[in-house]
Amino acid sequence: MEIYLDNCATTRVCPEAAEACMRAMTVDYGNPASLHRKGMEAEALVTDARREAARILNCEPDCILFTGGATESNNLAILGAAAAYPRAGKTVVTTAVEHPSVSRTIDALEERGCTVKRVVPRPGGNFDPQDFLDAVDGDTFLLSMMMVNNEIGTVLPLAAVIPALKRRFPRLLVHVDAVQGFAKYPLNLKRLEIDLLSFSGHKLYAPKGVGGLYVRRGVRLKPVLYGGGQEKGLRSGTQPVELIAAMGAALALCEQNRAAWQAHYAALNARLREGLARLDRMPVNSPENGAPHLLNFSVLGVPSEIMLHFLESREISVSSGSACARGEKSAVLAAYGLPDERVKSALRVSFSRETTPEEIDALLAALAEGAARFRKMTRA
Ligand code: PMP
């Protein structure tokens, strides 16, 4: 029995999305820019998906741009804003726990002369909204903060930070990397004054290589790619209609099942937390109030890689930190203030709509077996 518990890295595509993809490849296969009927059919699929994404965000459909994924959305948002507002200020405020597609893009701005302030989480894994209010000043042109951290699941205090900052600094641009929270938590962009928001399809039962960027009306961006002018000139290139249609179908399913799936993840999370508490020296690194679809914990005395491969031998897939870090020791976990011993032995388990309680029990049994074996070998 194969047990896949790495759904923050990517998810299995749902049948609804796979069918929409197949249909767009083989039936409605036109180019949405073409003026004939085949083109219009393809354009209709893109329009439907845009409406679906807009429904989740409570925004107008014309604010949604489709991209090749959240890495591209994050780059376009940050580099595009920096290029469009060259005289707006020189400081960027962000967090110390962003995904590399945000943190490295902001590092690139720092190399070009921007000042960067990185807000760190408080002990326990949560952020204090006041730390953001203190960090932003009149020279700050961009605040980029994620919605849910992808390594330990911290939910960032968007509602406590963004309106307060916008009142004080109306021209501040706010970007949110929402990949791990989008379609899981309600978001109302009519009320929350976010300017730019990135999301990705493959974390939500859609294929890899498609995502989106919300751009608030009136916000200007400079494109990163130049070409045929698709997606309002901000993402030139023929839209991958099959991927966009698949994402639309997956998003409709996510929206329909949002509350039920969050409850499902929460039950699995509680079961895993209870099981870990019964095992020896397996402290949880995720905050108590973290997002339910993932849990980070450490198996003290057993390096992450060793346990990961042991679990793999039992056909259980988990992650050590984030998939993008490819086994490097996580700088994000260190930024959370976790001691080295915990960082070195950290594992991230993340659930899908298909994960079962029996799979969690099988994981717990394998963790107990692996910990006993490797701790004995090293007398840890
Ligand atoms: N941001 C976060 C928080 C993520 O978890 C990920 C995916 N690991 C990304 C951005 C990048 O998304 P994509 O794979 O669509 O480029």
GROMACS .gro file of C-alpha atoms and ligand atoms in nm:
model
  396
    1MET     CA    1   0.000   0.000   0.000
    2GLU     CA    2   0.146   0.333  -0.110
    3ILE     CA    3   0.094   0.616   0.142
    4TYR     CA    4   0.150   0.965   0.004
    5LEU     CA    5   0.184   1.227   0.278
    6ASP     CA    6   0.364   1.504   0.090
    7ASN     CA    7   0.070   1.704  -0.040
    8CYS     CA    8   0.234   2.040   0.034
    9ALA     CA    9   0.491   1.945  -0.230
   10THR     CA   10   0.223   1.848  -0.479
   11THR     CA   11  -0.109   1.667  -0.499
   12ARG     CA   12  -0.264   1.397  -0.712
   13VAL     CA   13  -0.476   1.558  -0.985
   14CYS     CA   14  -0.849   1.504  -0.921
   15PRO     CA   15  -1.050   1.322  -1.191
   16GLU     CA   16  -1.256   1.634  -1.263
   17ALA     CA   17  -0.938   1.828  -1.348
   18ALA     CA   18  -0.791   1.543  -1.551
   19GLU     CA   19  -1.112   1.521  -1.756
   20ALA     CA   20  -1.119   1.897  -1.815
   21CYS     CA   21  -0.755   1.878  -1.924
   22MET     CA   22  -0.818   1.592  -2.165
   23ARG     CA   23  -1.119   1.768  -2.317
   24ALA     CA   24  -0.927   2.092  -2.368
   25MET     CA   25  -0.642   1.902  -2.534
   26THR     CA   26  -0.853   1.691  -2.767
   27VAL     CA   27  -1.184   1.874  -2.826
   28ASP     CA   28  -1.157   2.244  -2.739
   29TYR     CA   29  -0.797   2.267  -2.851
   30GLY     CA   30  -0.802   2.608  -3.017
   31ASN     CA   31  -0.580   2.903  -2.938
   32PRO     CA   32  -0.780   3.147  -2.724
   33ALA     CA   33  -0.637   3.439  -2.926
   34SER     CA   34  -0.781   3.304  -3.255
   35LEU     CA   35  -1.091   3.473  -3.388
   36HIS     CA   36  -1.267   3.160  -3.520
   37ARG     CA   37  -1.501   2.934  -3.329
   38LYS     CA   38  -1.231   2.694  -3.210
   39GLY     CA   39  -1.050   2.991  -3.059
   40MET     CA   40  -1.363   3.120  -2.895
   41GLU     CA   41  -1.433   2.780  -2.738
   42ALA     CA   42  -1.086   2.778  -2.588
   43GLU     CA   43  -1.126   3.134  -2.470
   44ALA     CA   44  -1.451   3.038  -2.298
   45LEU     CA   45  -1.264   2.774  -2.096
   46VAL     CA   46  -1.010   3.032  -1.983
   47THR     CA   47  -1.291   3.273  -1.893
   48ASP     CA   48  -1.470   3.008  -1.687
   49ALA     CA   49  -1.151   2.927  -1.492
   50ARG     CA   50  -1.088   3.298  -1.431
   51ARG     CA   51  -1.438   3.329  -1.289
   52GLU     CA   52  -1.377   3.030  -1.062
   53ALA     CA   53  -1.055   3.178  -0.921
   54ALA     CA   54  -1.228   3.515  -0.876
   55ARG     CA   55  -1.512   3.348  -0.684
   56ILE     CA   56  -1.263   3.205  -0.434
   57LEU     CA   57  -1.100   3.544  -0.386
   58ASN     CA   58  -1.419   3.751  -0.393
   59CYS     CA   59  -1.276   3.974  -0.664
   60GLU     CA   60  -1.355   4.072  -1.021
   61PRO     CA   61  -1.247   3.808  -1.280
   62ASP     CA   62  -1.044   4.064  -1.476
   63CYS     CA   63  -0.809   4.094  -1.177
   64ILE     CA   64  -0.688   3.734  -1.226
   65LEU     CA   65  -0.390   3.659  -1.452
   66PHE     CA   66  -0.288   3.304  -1.532
   67THR     CA   67   0.081   3.215  -1.507
   68GLY     CA   68   0.303   2.909  -1.516
   69GLY     CA   69   0.278   2.863  -1.139
   70ALA     CA   70   0.338   3.046  -0.816
   71THR     CA   71   0.713   3.085  -0.869
   72GLU     CA   72   0.636   3.288  -1.179
   73SER     CA   73   0.353   3.477  -1.005
   74ASN     CA   74   0.584   3.572  -0.718
   75ASN     CA   75   0.860   3.688  -0.955
   76LEU     CA   76   0.615   3.888  -1.166
   77ALA     CA   77   0.457   4.049  -0.861
   78ILE     CA   78   0.783   4.150  -0.693
   79LEU     CA   79   1.004   4.234  -0.992
   80GLY     CA   80   0.711   4.380  -1.185
   81ALA     CA   81   0.617   4.611  -0.897
   82ALA     CA   82   0.976   4.719  -0.837
   83ALA     CA   83   1.011   4.810  -1.205
   84ALA     CA   84   0.675   4.988  -1.227
   85TYR     CA   85   0.727   5.204  -0.917
   86PRO     CA   86   1.096   5.298  -0.931
   87ARG     CA   87   1.051   5.613  -0.725
   88ALA     CA   88   0.809   5.480  -0.463
   89GLY     CA   89   1.070   5.402  -0.198
   90LYS     CA   90   1.371   5.179  -0.149
   91THR     CA   91   1.264   4.945   0.128
   92VAL     CA   92   1.097   4.604   0.107
   93VAL     CA   93   0.950   4.440   0.416
   94THR     CA   94   0.906   4.063   0.412
   95THR     CA   95   0.935   3.767   0.651
   96ALA     CA   96   1.227   3.542   0.729
   97VAL     CA   97   1.021   3.234   0.640
   98GLU     CA   98   0.918   3.293   0.278
   99HIS     CA   99   0.940   3.032   0.003
  100PRO     CA  100   1.256   3.075  -0.211
  101SER     CA  101   1.047   3.204  -0.502
  102VAL     CA  102   0.981   3.511  -0.283
  103SER     CA  103   1.294   3.528  -0.067
  104ARG     CA  104   1.540   3.488  -0.354
  105THR     CA  105   1.352   3.737  -0.570
  106ILE     CA  106   1.374   3.989  -0.286
  107ASP     CA  107   1.744   3.902  -0.242
  108ALA     CA  108   1.785   4.005  -0.607
  109LEU     CA  109   1.626   4.344  -0.528
  110GLU     CA  110   1.862   4.378  -0.232
  111GLU     CA  111   2.158   4.321  -0.464
  112ARG     CA  112   2.025   4.608  -0.679
  113GLY     CA  113   2.032   4.842  -0.380
  114CYS     CA  114   1.699   4.798  -0.201
  115THR     CA  115   1.693   4.781   0.177
  116VAL     CA  116   1.521   4.464   0.299
  117LYS     CA  117   1.371   4.411   0.643
  118ARG     CA  118   1.280   4.052   0.733
  119VAL     CA  119   1.028   4.006   1.013
  120VAL     CA  120   1.094   3.696   1.225
  121PRO     CA  121   0.837   3.480   1.403
  122ARG     CA  122   0.801   3.486   1.780
  123PRO     CA  123   0.884   3.181   1.996
  124GLY     CA  124   0.602   2.930   1.947
  125GLY     CA  125   0.596   2.987   1.571
  126ASN     CA  126   0.350   3.275   1.527
  127PHE     CA  127   0.404   3.631   1.406
  128ASP     CA  128   0.320   3.938   1.610
  129PRO     CA  129   0.129   4.187   1.388
  130GLN     CA  130   0.303   4.473   1.569
  131ASP     CA  131   0.639   4.358   1.428
  132PHE     CA  132   0.510   4.432   1.075
  133LEU     CA  133   0.366   4.767   1.181
  134ASP     CA  134   0.705   4.857   1.330
  135ALA     CA  135   0.902   4.741   1.025
  136VAL     CA  136   0.709   4.935   0.758
  137ASP     CA  137   0.782   5.307   0.722
  138GLY     CA  138   0.737   5.583   0.463
  139ASP     CA  139   1.025   5.447   0.253
  140THR     CA  140   0.866   5.100   0.220
  141PHE     CA  141   0.721   5.042  -0.127
  142LEU     CA  142   0.644   4.672  -0.091
  143LEU     CA  143   0.535   4.435   0.184
  144SER     CA  144   0.553   4.070   0.077
  145MET     CA  145   0.423   3.819   0.330
  146MET     CA  146   0.298   3.465   0.281
  147MET     CA  147  -0.046   3.349   0.389
  148VAL     CA  148   0.045   3.008   0.534
  149ASN     CA  149   0.400   2.889   0.582
  150ASN     CA  150   0.475   2.580   0.373
  151GLU     CA  151   0.718   2.417   0.616
  152ILE     CA  152   0.542   2.436   0.951
  153GLY     CA  153   0.196   2.574   0.873
  154THR     CA  154   0.197   2.908   1.056
  155VAL     CA  155  -0.104   3.113   0.948
  156LEU     CA  156   0.016   3.471   0.908
  157PRO     CA  157  -0.193   3.757   1.055
  158LEU     CA  158  -0.294   3.920   0.724
  159ALA     CA  159  -0.612   4.079   0.861
  160ALA     CA  160  -0.433   4.230   1.160
  161VAL     CA  161  -0.148   4.371   0.952
  162ILE     CA  162  -0.271   4.480   0.607
  163PRO     CA  163  -0.566   4.716   0.678
  164ALA     CA  164  -0.371   4.888   0.959
  165LEU     CA  165  -0.072   4.946   0.732
  166LYS     CA  166  -0.286   5.060   0.440
  167ARG     CA  167  -0.449   5.321   0.663
  168ARG     CA  168  -0.110   5.461   0.756
  169PHE     CA  169   0.060   5.415   0.418
  170PRO     CA  170  -0.206   5.420   0.142
  171ARG     CA  171   0.055   5.386  -0.134
  172LEU     CA  172   0.222   5.075   0.016
  173LEU     CA  173   0.197   4.773  -0.219
  174VAL     CA  174   0.107   4.448  -0.048
  175HIS     CA  175   0.191   4.109  -0.202
  176VAL     CA  176   0.077   3.779  -0.052
  177ASP     CA  177   0.213   3.439  -0.151
  178ALA     CA  178  -0.110   3.251  -0.080
  179VAL     CA  179  -0.006   2.911  -0.220
  180GLN     CA  180  -0.065   2.711   0.099
  181GLY     CA  181  -0.380   2.895   0.208
  182PHE     CA  182  -0.563   2.964  -0.119
  183ALA     CA  183  -0.896   2.777  -0.147
  184LYS     CA  184  -0.842   2.643   0.204
  185TYR     CA  185  -0.929   2.960   0.396
  186PRO     CA  186  -1.191   3.215   0.294
  187LEU     CA  187  -1.036   3.523   0.137
  188ASN     CA  188  -1.227   3.839   0.063
  189LEU     CA  189  -1.019   4.072  -0.146
  190LYS     CA  190  -1.303   4.324  -0.150
  191ARG     CA  191  -1.232   4.377   0.219
  192LEU     CA  192  -0.865   4.283   0.263
  193GLU     CA  193  -0.665   4.539   0.068
  194ILE     CA  194  -0.415   4.305  -0.091
  195ASP     CA  195  -0.265   4.437  -0.415
  196LEU     CA  196  -0.102   4.122  -0.548
  197LEU     CA  197  -0.171   3.760  -0.454
  198SER     CA  198  -0.008   3.444  -0.591
  199PHE     CA  199  -0.151   3.094  -0.609
  200SER     CA  200  -0.062   2.761  -0.765
  201GLY     CA  201  -0.273   2.483  -0.915
  202HIS     CA  202  -0.074   2.175  -0.827
  203LYS     CA  203  -0.119   2.213  -0.451
  204LEU     CA  204  -0.495   2.198  -0.510
  205TYR     CA  205  -0.549   1.882  -0.717
  206ALA     CA  206  -0.473   2.054  -1.051
  207PRO     CA  207  -0.170   1.983  -1.274
  208LYS     CA  208   0.177   2.133  -1.227
  209GLY     CA  209   0.283   2.433  -1.434
  210VAL     CA  210  -0.019   2.656  -1.389
  211GLY     CA  211  -0.104   2.920  -1.133
  212GLY     CA  212  -0.230   3.270  -1.104
  213LEU     CA  213  -0.169   3.620  -0.986
  214TYR     CA  214  -0.440   3.852  -0.859
  215VAL     CA  215  -0.363   4.214  -0.948
  216ARG     CA  216  -0.581   4.474  -0.783
  217ARG     CA  217  -0.739   4.727  -1.018
  218GLY     CA  218  -0.519   5.033  -1.054
  219VAL     CA  219  -0.197   4.851  -0.957
  220ARG     CA  220   0.064   4.875  -1.229
  221LEU     CA  221   0.320   4.605  -1.304
  222LYS     CA  222   0.598   4.584  -1.564
  223PRO     CA  223   0.599   4.248  -1.741
  224VAL     CA  224   0.885   4.003  -1.695
  225LEU     CA  225   0.810   3.835  -2.031
  226TYR     CA  226   0.746   4.029  -2.352
  227GLY     CA  227   0.556   3.887  -2.647
  228GLY     CA  228   0.204   3.858  -2.783
  229GLY     CA  229   0.046   4.053  -2.500
  230GLN     CA  230  -0.173   3.778  -2.352
  231GLU     CA  231  -0.302   3.815  -1.995
  232LYS     CA  232  -0.319   4.195  -2.021
  233GLY     CA  233   0.035   4.209  -2.152
  234LEU     CA  234   0.172   4.084  -1.820
  235ARG     CA  235   0.219   3.719  -1.916
  236SER     CA  236   0.277   3.690  -2.287
  237GLY     CA  237   0.261   3.344  -2.440
  238THR     CA  238  -0.030   3.130  -2.555
  239GLN     CA  239  -0.229   3.035  -2.247
  240PRO     CA  240  -0.203   2.663  -2.158
  241VAL     CA  241  -0.579   2.621  -2.192
  242GLU     CA  242  -0.573   2.257  -2.082
  243LEU     CA  243  -0.391   2.340  -1.757
  244ILE     CA  244  -0.606   2.646  -1.690
  245ALA     CA  245  -0.928   2.451  -1.754
  246ALA     CA  246  -0.805   2.174  -1.524
  247MET     CA  247  -0.725   2.427  -1.253
  248GLY     CA  248  -1.072   2.579  -1.293
  249ALA     CA  249  -1.231   2.237  -1.241
  250ALA     CA  250  -1.012   2.167  -0.936
  251LEU     CA  251  -1.087   2.507  -0.786
  252ALA     CA  252  -1.463   2.450  -0.824
  253LEU     CA  253  -1.422   2.124  -0.634
  254CYS     CA  254  -1.208   2.291  -0.365
  255GLU     CA  255  -1.464   2.565  -0.318
  256GLN     CA  256  -1.752   2.316  -0.291
  257ASN     CA  257  -1.570   2.107  -0.032
  258ARG     CA  258  -1.369   2.372   0.151
  259ALA     CA  259  -1.521   2.338   0.496
  260ALA     CA  260  -1.548   1.959   0.480
  261TRP     CA  261  -1.187   1.918   0.367
  262GLN     CA  262  -1.054   2.156   0.631
  263ALA     CA  263  -1.241   1.947   0.893
  264HIS     CA  264  -1.096   1.629   0.740
  265TYR     CA  265  -0.741   1.770   0.759
  266ALA     CA  266  -0.801   1.887   1.116
  267ALA     CA  267  -0.912   1.538   1.225
  268LEU     CA  268  -0.602   1.380   1.066
  269ASN     CA  269  -0.381   1.647   1.223
  270ALA     CA  270  -0.526   1.582   1.569
  271ARG     CA  271  -0.481   1.207   1.525
  272LEU     CA  272  -0.117   1.253   1.427
  273ARG     CA  273  -0.050   1.496   1.714
  274GLU     CA  274  -0.204   1.253   1.964
  275GLY     CA  275  -0.005   0.964   1.824
  276LEU     CA  276   0.323   1.158   1.836
  277ALA     CA  277   0.255   1.258   2.198
  278ARG     CA  278   0.238   0.887   2.285
  279LEU     CA  279   0.574   0.819   2.117
  280ASP     CA  280   0.911   0.894   2.270
  281ARG     CA  281   1.084   1.228   2.193
  282MET     CA  282   0.887   1.336   1.885
  283PRO     CA  283   0.809   1.702   1.954
  284VAL     CA  284   0.577   1.892   1.723
  285ASN     CA  285   0.734   2.199   1.556
  286SER     CA  286   0.413   2.340   1.408
  287PRO     CA  287   0.227   2.597   1.615
  288GLU     CA  288  -0.091   2.482   1.795
  289ASN     CA  289  -0.305   2.705   1.571
  290GLY     CA  290  -0.124   2.615   1.246
  291ALA     CA  291  -0.296   2.521   0.919
  292PRO     CA  292  -0.448   2.176   0.958
  293HIS     CA  293  -0.328   2.023   0.630
  294LEU     CA  294   0.033   1.988   0.746
  295LEU     CA  295   0.230   1.899   1.054
  296ASN     CA  296   0.601   1.940   1.116
  297PHE     CA  297   0.768   1.742   1.395
  298SER     CA  298   1.110   1.605   1.485
  299VAL     CA  299   1.221   1.251   1.561
  300LEU     CA  300   1.498   1.349   1.799
  301GLY     CA  301   1.821   1.159   1.748
  302VAL     CA  302   1.736   1.045   1.393
  303PRO     CA  303   1.842   1.272   1.104
  304SER     CA  304   1.553   1.364   0.872
  305GLU     CA  305   1.708   1.195   0.570
  306ILE     CA  306   1.755   0.863   0.751
  307MET     CA  307   1.394   0.856   0.868
  308LEU     CA  308   1.266   0.975   0.531
  309HIS     CA  309   1.437   0.684   0.356
  310PHE     CA  310   1.324   0.436   0.619
  311LEU     CA  311   0.964   0.552   0.569
  312GLU     CA  312   1.016   0.527   0.195
  313SER     CA  313   1.111   0.161   0.244
  314ARG     CA  314   0.766   0.123   0.404
  315GLU     CA  315   0.614   0.299   0.100
  316ILE     CA  316   0.535   0.613   0.298
  317SER     CA  317   0.627   0.947   0.137
  318VAL     CA  318   0.691   1.245   0.365
  319SER     CA  319   0.922   1.544   0.337
  320SER     CA  320   1.213   1.684   0.532
  321GLY     CA  321   1.122   2.053   0.522
  322SER     CA  322   1.009   2.163   0.177
  323ALA     CA  323   1.055   1.977  -0.149
  324CYS     CA  324   1.223   2.281  -0.303
  325ALA     CA  325   1.507   2.270  -0.047
  326ARG     CA  326   1.596   1.918  -0.171
  327GLY     CA  327   1.727   1.788   0.157
  328GLU     CA  328   1.929   2.093   0.257
  329LYS     CA  329   1.897   2.184   0.624
  330SER     CA  330   1.605   2.425   0.643
  331ALA     CA  331   1.695   2.791   0.699
  332VAL     CA  332   1.324   2.855   0.753
  333LEU     CA  333   1.310   2.615   1.050
  334ALA     CA  334   1.617   2.787   1.194
  335ALA     CA  335   1.442   3.124   1.146
  336TYR     CA  336   1.161   2.983   1.356
  337GLY     CA  337   1.416   2.958   1.636
  338LEU     CA  338   1.414   2.579   1.649
  339PRO     CA  339   1.728   2.430   1.801
  340ASP     CA  340   1.966   2.259   1.560
  341GLU     CA  341   1.882   1.916   1.699
  342ARG     CA  342   1.519   1.965   1.600
  343VAL     CA  343   1.599   2.116   1.260
  344LYS     CA  344   1.822   1.820   1.171
  345SER     CA  345   1.553   1.564   1.256
  346ALA     CA  346   1.245   1.749   1.124
  347LEU     CA  347   0.982   1.586   0.905
  348ARG     CA  348   0.685   1.744   0.733
  349VAL     CA  349   0.370   1.542   0.681
  350SER     CA  350   0.093   1.693   0.466
  351PHE     CA  351  -0.252   1.555   0.394
  352SER     CA  352  -0.487   1.542   0.096
  353ARG     CA  353  -0.860   1.497   0.059
  354GLU     CA  354  -0.783   1.127   0.008
  355THR     CA  355  -0.567   1.069   0.318
  356THR     CA  356  -0.721   0.823   0.565
  357PRO     CA  357  -0.687   0.779   0.944
  358GLU     CA  358  -0.545   0.431   0.877
  359GLU     CA  359  -0.261   0.590   0.681
  360ILE     CA  360  -0.180   0.811   0.980
  361ASP     CA  361  -0.176   0.502   1.205
  362ALA     CA  362   0.057   0.325   0.961
  363LEU     CA  363   0.288   0.629   0.966
  364LEU     CA  364   0.292   0.633   1.348
  365ALA     CA  365   0.375   0.261   1.361
  366ALA     CA  366   0.659   0.309   1.110
  367LEU     CA  367   0.794   0.611   1.302
  368ALA     CA  368   0.802   0.406   1.623
  369GLU     CA  369   0.982   0.122   1.448
  370GLY     CA  370   1.231   0.350   1.273
  371ALA     CA  371   1.305   0.553   1.586
  372ALA     CA  372   1.371   0.239   1.789
  373ARG     CA  373   1.603   0.100   1.522
  374PHE     CA  374   1.811   0.410   1.450
  375ARG     CA  375   1.830   0.545   1.806
  376LYS     CA  376   1.962   0.206   1.920
  377MET     CA  377   2.225   0.210   1.645
  378THR     CA  378   2.351   0.554   1.744
  379ARG     CA  379   2.257   0.530   2.116
  380ALA     CA  380   2.073   0.859   2.065
  381PMP     N1  381   0.516   2.949  -0.247
  381PMP     C1  382   0.489   2.852  -0.158
  381PMP     C2  383   0.452   2.890  -0.018
  381PMP     C3  384   0.498   2.718  -0.194
  381PMP     O1  385   0.473   2.621  -0.105
  381PMP     C4  386   0.535   2.686  -0.327
  381PMP     C5  387   0.547   2.542  -0.374
  381PMP     N2  388   0.639   2.465  -0.299
  381PMP     C6  389   0.560   2.791  -0.418
  381PMP     C7  390   0.549   2.921  -0.374
  381PMP     C8  391   0.600   2.765  -0.562
  381PMP     O2  392   0.490   2.721  -0.637
  381PMP     P1  393   0.508   2.659  -0.783
  381PMP     O3  394   0.554   2.517  -0.763
  381PMP     O4  395   0.370   2.666  -0.843
  381PMP     O5  396   0.606   2.742  -0.857
   0.00000   0.00000   0.00000
